[in-house]
Coordinates of C-alpha atoms in Angstrom, one line a residue:
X1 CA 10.2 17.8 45.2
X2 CA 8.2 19.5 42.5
X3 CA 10.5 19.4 40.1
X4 CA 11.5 16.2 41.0
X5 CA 7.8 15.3 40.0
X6 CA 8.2 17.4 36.8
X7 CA 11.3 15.4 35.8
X8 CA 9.0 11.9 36.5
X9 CA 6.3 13.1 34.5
X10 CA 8.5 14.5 31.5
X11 CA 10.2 11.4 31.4
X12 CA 7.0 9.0 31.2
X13 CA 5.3 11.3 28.7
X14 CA 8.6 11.0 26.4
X15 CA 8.7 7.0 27.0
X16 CA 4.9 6.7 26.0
X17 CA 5.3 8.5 23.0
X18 CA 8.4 6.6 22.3
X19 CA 6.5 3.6 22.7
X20 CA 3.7 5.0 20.6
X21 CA 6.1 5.6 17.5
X22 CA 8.0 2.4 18.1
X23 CA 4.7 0.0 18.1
X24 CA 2.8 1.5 16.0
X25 CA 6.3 1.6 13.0
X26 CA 6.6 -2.0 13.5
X27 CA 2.5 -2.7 13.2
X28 CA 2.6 -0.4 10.0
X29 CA 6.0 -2.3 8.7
X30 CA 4.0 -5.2 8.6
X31 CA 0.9 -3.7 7.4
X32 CA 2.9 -2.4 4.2
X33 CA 5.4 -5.2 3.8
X34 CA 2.2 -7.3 2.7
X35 CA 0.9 -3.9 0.4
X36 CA 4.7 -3.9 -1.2
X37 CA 4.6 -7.3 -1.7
X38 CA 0.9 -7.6 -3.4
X39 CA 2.4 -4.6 -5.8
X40 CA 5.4 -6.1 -6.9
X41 CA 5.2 -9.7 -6.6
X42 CA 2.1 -11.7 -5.2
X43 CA -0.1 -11.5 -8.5
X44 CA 2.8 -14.5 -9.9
X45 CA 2.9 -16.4 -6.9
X46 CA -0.2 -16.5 -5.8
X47 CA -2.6 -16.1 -9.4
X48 CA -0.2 -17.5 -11.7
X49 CA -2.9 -18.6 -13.9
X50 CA -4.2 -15.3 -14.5
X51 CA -3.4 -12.6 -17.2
X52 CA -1.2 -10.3 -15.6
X53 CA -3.4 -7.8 -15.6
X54 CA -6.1 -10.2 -13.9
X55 CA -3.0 -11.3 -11.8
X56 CA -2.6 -7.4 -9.9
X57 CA -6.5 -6.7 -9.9
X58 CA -6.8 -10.2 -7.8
X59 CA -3.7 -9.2 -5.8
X60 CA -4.6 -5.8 -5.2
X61 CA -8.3 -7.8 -4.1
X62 CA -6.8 -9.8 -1.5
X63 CA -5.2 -6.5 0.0
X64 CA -8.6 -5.5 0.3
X65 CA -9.8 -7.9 2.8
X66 CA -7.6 -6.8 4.9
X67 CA -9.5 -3.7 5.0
X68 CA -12.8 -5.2 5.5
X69 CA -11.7 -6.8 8.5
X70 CA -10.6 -3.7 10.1
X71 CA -14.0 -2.3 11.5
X72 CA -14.5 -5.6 13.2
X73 CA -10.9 -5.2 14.9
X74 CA -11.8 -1.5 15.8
X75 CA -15.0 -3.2 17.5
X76 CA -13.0 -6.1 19.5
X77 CA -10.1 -3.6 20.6
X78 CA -11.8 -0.8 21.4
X79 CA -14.6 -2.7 23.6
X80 CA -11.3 -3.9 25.5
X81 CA -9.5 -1.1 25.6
X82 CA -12.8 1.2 26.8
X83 CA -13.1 -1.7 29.1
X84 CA -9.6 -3.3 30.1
X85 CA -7.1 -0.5 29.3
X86 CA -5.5 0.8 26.6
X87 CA -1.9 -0.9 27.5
X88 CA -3.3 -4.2 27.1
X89 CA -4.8 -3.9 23.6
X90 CA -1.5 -2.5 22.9
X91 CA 0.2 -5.2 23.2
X92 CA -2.4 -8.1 21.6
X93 CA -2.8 -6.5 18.7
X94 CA 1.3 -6.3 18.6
X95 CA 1.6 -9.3 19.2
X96 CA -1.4 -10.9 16.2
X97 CA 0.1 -8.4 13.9
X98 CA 3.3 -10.0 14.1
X99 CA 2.4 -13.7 13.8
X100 CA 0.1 -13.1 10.7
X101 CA 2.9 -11.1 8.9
X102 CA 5.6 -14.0 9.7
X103 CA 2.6 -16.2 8.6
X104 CA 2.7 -14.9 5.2
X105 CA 6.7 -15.2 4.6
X106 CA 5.9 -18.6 5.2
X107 CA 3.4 -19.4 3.1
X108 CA 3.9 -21.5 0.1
X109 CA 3.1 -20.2 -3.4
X110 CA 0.1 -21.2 -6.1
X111 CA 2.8 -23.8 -7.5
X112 CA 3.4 -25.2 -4.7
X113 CA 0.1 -25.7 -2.7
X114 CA -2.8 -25.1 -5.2
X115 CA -5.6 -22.7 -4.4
X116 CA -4.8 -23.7 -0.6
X117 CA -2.0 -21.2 -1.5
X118 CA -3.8 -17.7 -1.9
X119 CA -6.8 -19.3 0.7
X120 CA -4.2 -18.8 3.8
X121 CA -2.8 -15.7 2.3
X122 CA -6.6 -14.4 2.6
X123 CA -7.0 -15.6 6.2
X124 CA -3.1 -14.0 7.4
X125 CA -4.4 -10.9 5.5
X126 CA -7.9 -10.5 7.8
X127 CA -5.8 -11.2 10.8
X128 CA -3.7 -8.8 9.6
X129 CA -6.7 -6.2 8.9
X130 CA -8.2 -7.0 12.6
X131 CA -4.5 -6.2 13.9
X132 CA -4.7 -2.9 12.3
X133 CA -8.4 -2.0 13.2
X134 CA -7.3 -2.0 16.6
X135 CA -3.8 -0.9 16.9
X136 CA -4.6 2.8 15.8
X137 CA -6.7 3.6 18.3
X138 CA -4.7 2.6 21.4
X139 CA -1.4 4.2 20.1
X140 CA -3.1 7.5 19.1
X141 CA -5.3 7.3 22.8
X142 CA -2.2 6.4 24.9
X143 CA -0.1 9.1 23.0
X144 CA -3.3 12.2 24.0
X145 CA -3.9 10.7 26.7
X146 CA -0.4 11.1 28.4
X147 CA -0.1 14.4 26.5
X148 CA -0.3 18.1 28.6
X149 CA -2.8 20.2 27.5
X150 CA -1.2 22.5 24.9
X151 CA 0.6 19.8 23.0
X152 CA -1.9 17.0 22.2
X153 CA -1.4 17.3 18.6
X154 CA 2.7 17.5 18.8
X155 CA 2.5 13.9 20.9
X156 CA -0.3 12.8 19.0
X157 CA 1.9 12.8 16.4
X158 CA 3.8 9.9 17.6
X159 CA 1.4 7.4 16.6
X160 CA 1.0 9.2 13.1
X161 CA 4.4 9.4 12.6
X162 CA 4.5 5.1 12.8
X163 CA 2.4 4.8 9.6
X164 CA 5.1 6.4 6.9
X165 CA 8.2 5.5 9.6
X166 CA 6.9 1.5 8.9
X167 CA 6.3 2.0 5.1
X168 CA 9.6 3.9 5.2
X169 CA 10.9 0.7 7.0
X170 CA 9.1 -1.7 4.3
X171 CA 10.4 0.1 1.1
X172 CA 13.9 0.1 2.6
X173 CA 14.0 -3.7 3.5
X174 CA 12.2 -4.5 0.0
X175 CA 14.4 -2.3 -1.7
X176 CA 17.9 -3.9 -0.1
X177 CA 16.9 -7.1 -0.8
X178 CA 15.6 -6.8 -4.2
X179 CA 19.0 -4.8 -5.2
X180 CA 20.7 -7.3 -3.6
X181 CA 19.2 -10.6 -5.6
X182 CA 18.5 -11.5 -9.4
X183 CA 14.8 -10.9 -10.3
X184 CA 14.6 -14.7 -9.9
X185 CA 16.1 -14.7 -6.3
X186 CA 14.0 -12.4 -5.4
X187 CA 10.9 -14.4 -6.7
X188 CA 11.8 -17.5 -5.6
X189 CA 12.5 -16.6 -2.0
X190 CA 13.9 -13.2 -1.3
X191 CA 10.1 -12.0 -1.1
X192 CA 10.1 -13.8 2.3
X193 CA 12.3 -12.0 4.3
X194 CA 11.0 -8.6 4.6
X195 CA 8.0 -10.8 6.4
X196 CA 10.2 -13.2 8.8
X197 CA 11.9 -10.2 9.8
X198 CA 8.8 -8.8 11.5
X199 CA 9.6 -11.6 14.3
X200 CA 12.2 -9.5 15.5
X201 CA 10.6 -6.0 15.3
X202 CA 8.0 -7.5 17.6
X203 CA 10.5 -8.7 20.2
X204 CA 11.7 -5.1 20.6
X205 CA 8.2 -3.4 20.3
X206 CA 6.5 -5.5 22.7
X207 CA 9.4 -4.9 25.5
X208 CA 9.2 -1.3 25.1
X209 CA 5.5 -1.4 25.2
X210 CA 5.3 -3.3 28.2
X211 CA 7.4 -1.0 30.5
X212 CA 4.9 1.7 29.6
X213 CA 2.0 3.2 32.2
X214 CA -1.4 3.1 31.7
X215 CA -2.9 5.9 30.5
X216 CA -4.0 8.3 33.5
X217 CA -7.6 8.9 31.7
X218 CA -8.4 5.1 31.9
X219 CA -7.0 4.8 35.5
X220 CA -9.2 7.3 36.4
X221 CA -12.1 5.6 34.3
X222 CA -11.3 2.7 36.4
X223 CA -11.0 3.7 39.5
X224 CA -14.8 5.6 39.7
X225 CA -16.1 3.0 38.4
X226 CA -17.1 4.9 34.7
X227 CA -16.3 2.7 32.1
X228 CA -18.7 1.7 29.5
X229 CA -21.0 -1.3 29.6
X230 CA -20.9 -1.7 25.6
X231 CA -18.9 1.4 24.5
X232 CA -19.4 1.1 20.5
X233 CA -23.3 0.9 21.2
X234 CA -22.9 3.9 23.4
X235 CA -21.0 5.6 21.2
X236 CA -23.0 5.4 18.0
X237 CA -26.0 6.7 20.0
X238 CA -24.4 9.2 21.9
X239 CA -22.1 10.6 19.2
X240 CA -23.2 9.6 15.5
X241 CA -22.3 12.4 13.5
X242 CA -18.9 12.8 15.3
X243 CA -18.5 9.1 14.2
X244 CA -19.6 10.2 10.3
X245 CA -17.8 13.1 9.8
X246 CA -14.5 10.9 11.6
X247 CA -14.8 8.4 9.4
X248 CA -15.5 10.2 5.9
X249 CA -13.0 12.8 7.1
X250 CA -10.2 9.7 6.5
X251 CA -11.3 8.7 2.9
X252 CA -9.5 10.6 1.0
X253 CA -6.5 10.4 3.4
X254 CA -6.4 6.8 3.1
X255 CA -7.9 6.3 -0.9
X256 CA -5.0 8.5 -2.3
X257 CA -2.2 7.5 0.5
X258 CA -2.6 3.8 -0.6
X259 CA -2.9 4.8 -4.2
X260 CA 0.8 6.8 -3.5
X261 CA 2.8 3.7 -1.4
X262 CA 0.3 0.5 -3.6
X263 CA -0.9 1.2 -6.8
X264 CA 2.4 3.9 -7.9
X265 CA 4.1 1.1 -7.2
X266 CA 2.7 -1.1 -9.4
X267 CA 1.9 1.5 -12.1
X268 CA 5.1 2.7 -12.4
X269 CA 6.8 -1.0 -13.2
X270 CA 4.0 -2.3 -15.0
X271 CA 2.6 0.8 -17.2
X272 CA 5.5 2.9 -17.1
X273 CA 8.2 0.3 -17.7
X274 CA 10.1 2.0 -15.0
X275 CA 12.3 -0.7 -12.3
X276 CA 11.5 -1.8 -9.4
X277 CA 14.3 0.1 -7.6
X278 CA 13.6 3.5 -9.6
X279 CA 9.8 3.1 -7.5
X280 CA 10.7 2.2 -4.3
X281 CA 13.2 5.1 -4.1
X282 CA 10.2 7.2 -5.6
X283 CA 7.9 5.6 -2.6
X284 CA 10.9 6.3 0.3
X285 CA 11.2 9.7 -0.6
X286 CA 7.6 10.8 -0.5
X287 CA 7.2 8.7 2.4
X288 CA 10.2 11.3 4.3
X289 CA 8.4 14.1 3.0
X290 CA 4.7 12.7 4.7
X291 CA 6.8 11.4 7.9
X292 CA 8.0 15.0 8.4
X293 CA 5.1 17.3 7.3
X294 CA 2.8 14.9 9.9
X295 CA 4.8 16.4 12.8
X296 CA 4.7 19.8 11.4
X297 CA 0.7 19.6 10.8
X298 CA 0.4 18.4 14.2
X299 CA 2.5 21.1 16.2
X300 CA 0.2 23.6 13.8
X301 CA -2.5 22.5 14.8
X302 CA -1.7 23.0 18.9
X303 CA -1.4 26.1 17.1
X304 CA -4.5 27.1 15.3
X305 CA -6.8 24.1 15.9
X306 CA -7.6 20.8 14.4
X307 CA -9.7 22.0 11.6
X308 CA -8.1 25.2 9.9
X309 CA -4.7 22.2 9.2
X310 CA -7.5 19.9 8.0
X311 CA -9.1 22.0 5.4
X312 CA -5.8 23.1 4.3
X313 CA -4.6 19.2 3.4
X314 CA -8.1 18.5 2.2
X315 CA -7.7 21.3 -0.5
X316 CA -4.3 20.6 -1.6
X317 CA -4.5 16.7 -1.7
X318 CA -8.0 18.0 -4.2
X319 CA -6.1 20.4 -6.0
X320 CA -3.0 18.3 -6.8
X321 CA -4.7 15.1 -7.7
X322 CA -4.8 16.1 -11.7
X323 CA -1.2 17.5 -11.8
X324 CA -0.2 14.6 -9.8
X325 CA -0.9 11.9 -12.7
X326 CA 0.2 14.4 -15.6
X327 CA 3.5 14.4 -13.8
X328 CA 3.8 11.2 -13.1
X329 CA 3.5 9.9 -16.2
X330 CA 6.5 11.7 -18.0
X331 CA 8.2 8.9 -16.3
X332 CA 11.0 11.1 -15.5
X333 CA 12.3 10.3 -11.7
X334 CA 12.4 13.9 -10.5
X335 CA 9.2 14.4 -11.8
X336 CA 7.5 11.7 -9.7
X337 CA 9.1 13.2 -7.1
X338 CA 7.7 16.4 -7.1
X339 CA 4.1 14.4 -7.5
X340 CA 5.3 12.4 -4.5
X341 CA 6.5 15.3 -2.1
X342 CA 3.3 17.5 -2.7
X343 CA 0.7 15.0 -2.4
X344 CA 2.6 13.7 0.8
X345 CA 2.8 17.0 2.2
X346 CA -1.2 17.0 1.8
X347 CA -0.9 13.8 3.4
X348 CA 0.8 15.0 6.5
X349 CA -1.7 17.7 6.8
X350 CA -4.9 15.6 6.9
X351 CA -3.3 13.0 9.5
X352 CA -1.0 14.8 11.8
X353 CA -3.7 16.4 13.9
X354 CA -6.0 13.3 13.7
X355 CA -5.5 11.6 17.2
X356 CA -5.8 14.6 19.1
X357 CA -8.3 15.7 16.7
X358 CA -10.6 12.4 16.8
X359 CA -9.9 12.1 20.6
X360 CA -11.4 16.1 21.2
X361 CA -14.8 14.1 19.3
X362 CA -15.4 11.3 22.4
X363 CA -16.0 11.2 25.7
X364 CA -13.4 9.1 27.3
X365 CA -15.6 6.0 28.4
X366 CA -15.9 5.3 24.6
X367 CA -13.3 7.0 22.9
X368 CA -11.3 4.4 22.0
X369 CA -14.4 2.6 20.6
X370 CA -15.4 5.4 18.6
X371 CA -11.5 6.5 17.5
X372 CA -11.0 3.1 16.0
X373 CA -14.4 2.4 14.7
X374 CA -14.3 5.9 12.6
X375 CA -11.0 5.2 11.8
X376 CA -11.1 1.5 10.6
X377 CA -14.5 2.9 8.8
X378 CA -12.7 5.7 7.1
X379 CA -9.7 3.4 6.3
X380 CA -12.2 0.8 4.3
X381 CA -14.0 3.3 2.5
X382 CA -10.6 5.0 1.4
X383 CA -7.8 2.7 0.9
X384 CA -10.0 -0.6 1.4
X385 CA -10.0 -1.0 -2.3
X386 CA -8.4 2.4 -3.7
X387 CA -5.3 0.1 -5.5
X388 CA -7.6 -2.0 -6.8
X389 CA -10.1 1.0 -8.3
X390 CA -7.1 2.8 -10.2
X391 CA -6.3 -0.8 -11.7
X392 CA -9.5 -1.3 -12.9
X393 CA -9.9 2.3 -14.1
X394 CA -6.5 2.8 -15.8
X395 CA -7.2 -0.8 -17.4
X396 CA -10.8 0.1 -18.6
X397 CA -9.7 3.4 -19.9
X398 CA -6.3 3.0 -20.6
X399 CA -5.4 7.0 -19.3
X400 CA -4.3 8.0 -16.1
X401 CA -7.1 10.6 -16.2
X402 CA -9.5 8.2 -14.7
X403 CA -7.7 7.4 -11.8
X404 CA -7.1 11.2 -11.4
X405 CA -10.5 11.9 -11.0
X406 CA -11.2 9.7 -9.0
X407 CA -8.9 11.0 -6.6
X408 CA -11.0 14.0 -6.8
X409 CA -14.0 12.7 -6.3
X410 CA -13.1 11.3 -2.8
X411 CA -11.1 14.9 -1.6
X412 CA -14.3 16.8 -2.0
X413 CA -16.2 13.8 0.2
X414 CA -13.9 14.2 2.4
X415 CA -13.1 17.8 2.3
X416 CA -17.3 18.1 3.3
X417 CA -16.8 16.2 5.9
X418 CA -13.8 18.4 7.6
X419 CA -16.0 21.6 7.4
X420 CA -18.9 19.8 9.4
X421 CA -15.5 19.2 12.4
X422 CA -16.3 21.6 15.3
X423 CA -13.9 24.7 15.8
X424 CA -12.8 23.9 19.3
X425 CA -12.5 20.4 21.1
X426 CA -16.4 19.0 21.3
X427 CA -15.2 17.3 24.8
X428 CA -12.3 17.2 27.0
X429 CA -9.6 15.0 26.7
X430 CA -9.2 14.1 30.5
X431 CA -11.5 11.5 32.2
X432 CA -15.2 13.1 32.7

């Protein structure tokens, strides 16, 4: 009988954590098909008119938004999913994600519409961000939650592991349908398939996500009676500097990820003359490299704790932000690799551990209100508007130097932030 039990209880923890990387790939697929897109494509379809340098800088602008909207999202979803369950928010924001991103591949272009044109592309984009603000939270939460003590980080991993697994996802379908059409194919209408196809990764997410349980910790919650009246308000009075130090900790995380999978992208076509193809295989590569170094961060940090893997990414990703440029502009492939697969294993090291390590920070009656908030907060600061700083900078300068520092300047912020982290868990994960 008790093994019988152990067999039940293995098997749900493995379909969560399925469920965790499956949903949160296809939200992320979605959330990168638009930043492929606005790096390769959307500054002619949308701000024809412009200069082409004017053209990305707008582009890069509107990916932006996206970003903005995101604390609001991490608000809406995580008073719900304090409040109604983590399951449910699960599946809404699955399901908004996926109509925005269809949205956009069928949107008509600046030629076609006007200014109506890039208006909508604005308003699928803060859906889109409000998606995202939410989704986070309730994969990382149901993922901990399920987890046994020991191995929070190694199924915490699961919903890190969605964010390069969907831009692994994005860069392939871009990639096969670029190689696969002229240059004016792809401009004319192969640019809308990567987004139509989201219709059908939501079909299959959403039926694995509903045949998942609700995580124990909110059961619990709800059966007592100890949920949260207004969990972010709670939260932010209860546990402010936890909330900080979250949400700083994921700047540089998220400022020099987006530079890697956004702006490279662009750079590399546009300044280094390089194709299309030659960068996405660049962007797929270092994406592997951050898909598999996230794992191995996270079953570290069962290991030795959160922090020690935290301050170990934070330094290299400060280290390696000069060499990372000076390589990268030899614009010799293997080189960019090499820039690619260090920064990304700095990558992996500041975000494997994160939903275990942000869950450890809140009490469970408002952790998913204070996961997401940090998180959306972090992600704004970051990669809001990192693509559209190292335009501006390389453009105003004209050397990648710029951009370089920059990427400096937001490791040490963030790297400050890590050393404030506790040692040990500041709470426990089960209900209270």
């Amino acid at each position: 009988m008790v093994l019988e039990q152990e067999v039940n209880t293995a098997g749900r923890i493995r379909r969560v954590a399925l469920a965790s990387a499956v949903g949160t790939t296809i939200e992320w697929y979605d959330y990168f098909a638009y930043s492929t897109a606005t790096a390769l494509v959307f500054n002619k379809l949308f701000f024809p008119s412009l200069s082409p340098a004017s053209g990305t800088l707008a582009a890069f602008a509107t990916l932006g938004v996206g970003f903005v909207a995101r604390p609001l999202g991490g608000i809406v979803w995580g008073h719900f999913g304090d409040r109604v369950g983590r399951k449910a928010m699960l599946v809404a924001s699955l399901v908004l994600m996926g109509l925005a991103t269809a949205g956009v591949g069928a949107l008509p272009t600046f030629r076609q519409a006007g200014v109506i044109a890039p208006v909508l592309l604005v308003v699928l984009r803060v859906l889109q961000g409000i998606s995202a603000g939410g989704e986070w939270g309730g994969a990382a939460l149901m993922a901990v939650e399920h987890a046994p003590e020991g191995k929070r980080g190694r199924y915490g991993s699961f919903s890190q592991i969605g964010v390069p697994a969907g831009l692994i996802l994005a860069q392939l379908v871009f990639f096969l349908v670029n190689s696969s059409l002229s240059p004016d194919e792809f401009r004319s209408w192969g640019w809308r398939i990567p987004f139509l196809v989201s219709l059908v990764l939501v079909g299959v997410g959403l039926v694995i996500r509903l045949r998942v349980e609700e995580s124990p910790v909110f059961a619990k919650l709800r059966s007592t009676g100890a949920r949260s009246r207004l969990p972010i308000v709670e939260v932010l009075r209860a546990r402010p500097k936890q909330v900080l130090a979250a949400a700083v900790s994921f700047i540089a995380n998220t400022a020099l990820g987006y530079i890697f999978f956004a702006y490279l992208l662009s750079y590399g076509t546009s300044v280094l003359k390089l194709s299309s193809t030659t960068m996405l295989v660049v962007v797929i590569v270092g994406s592997v490299v951050w898909l598999a170094s996230i794992i191995a961060a996270a079953i570290w940090s069962d290991s030795v704790g959160r922090k020690p893997v935290y301050l170990a990414g934070s330094v290299l990703l400060v280290v390696w932000s000069i060499p990372f440029f000076l390589l990268v502009d030899t614009a010799q492939p293997w080189l960019l690799i090499v820039a690619v697969v260090v920064l990304n294993i700095g990558l992996g090291a500041t975000y494997g551990p994160q939903s275990a390590l942000f869950s450890e920070l809140f009490e469970s009656r408002f952790r998913y209100s204070g996961s997401s908030f940090a998180y959306a907060v972090g992600a704004v600061l970051g990669g809001g508007f990192a693509p559209l700083i190292a335009a501006s900078l390389q453009s105003s300068t004209g050397t990648s130097l710029s951009v370089s520092l920059y990427m400096v300047g937001v490791g040490v912020l963030s790297l400050l932030a890590v050393l404030a982290f506790p040692r040990k868990p500041l709470v426990p994960v089960t209900a209270e």
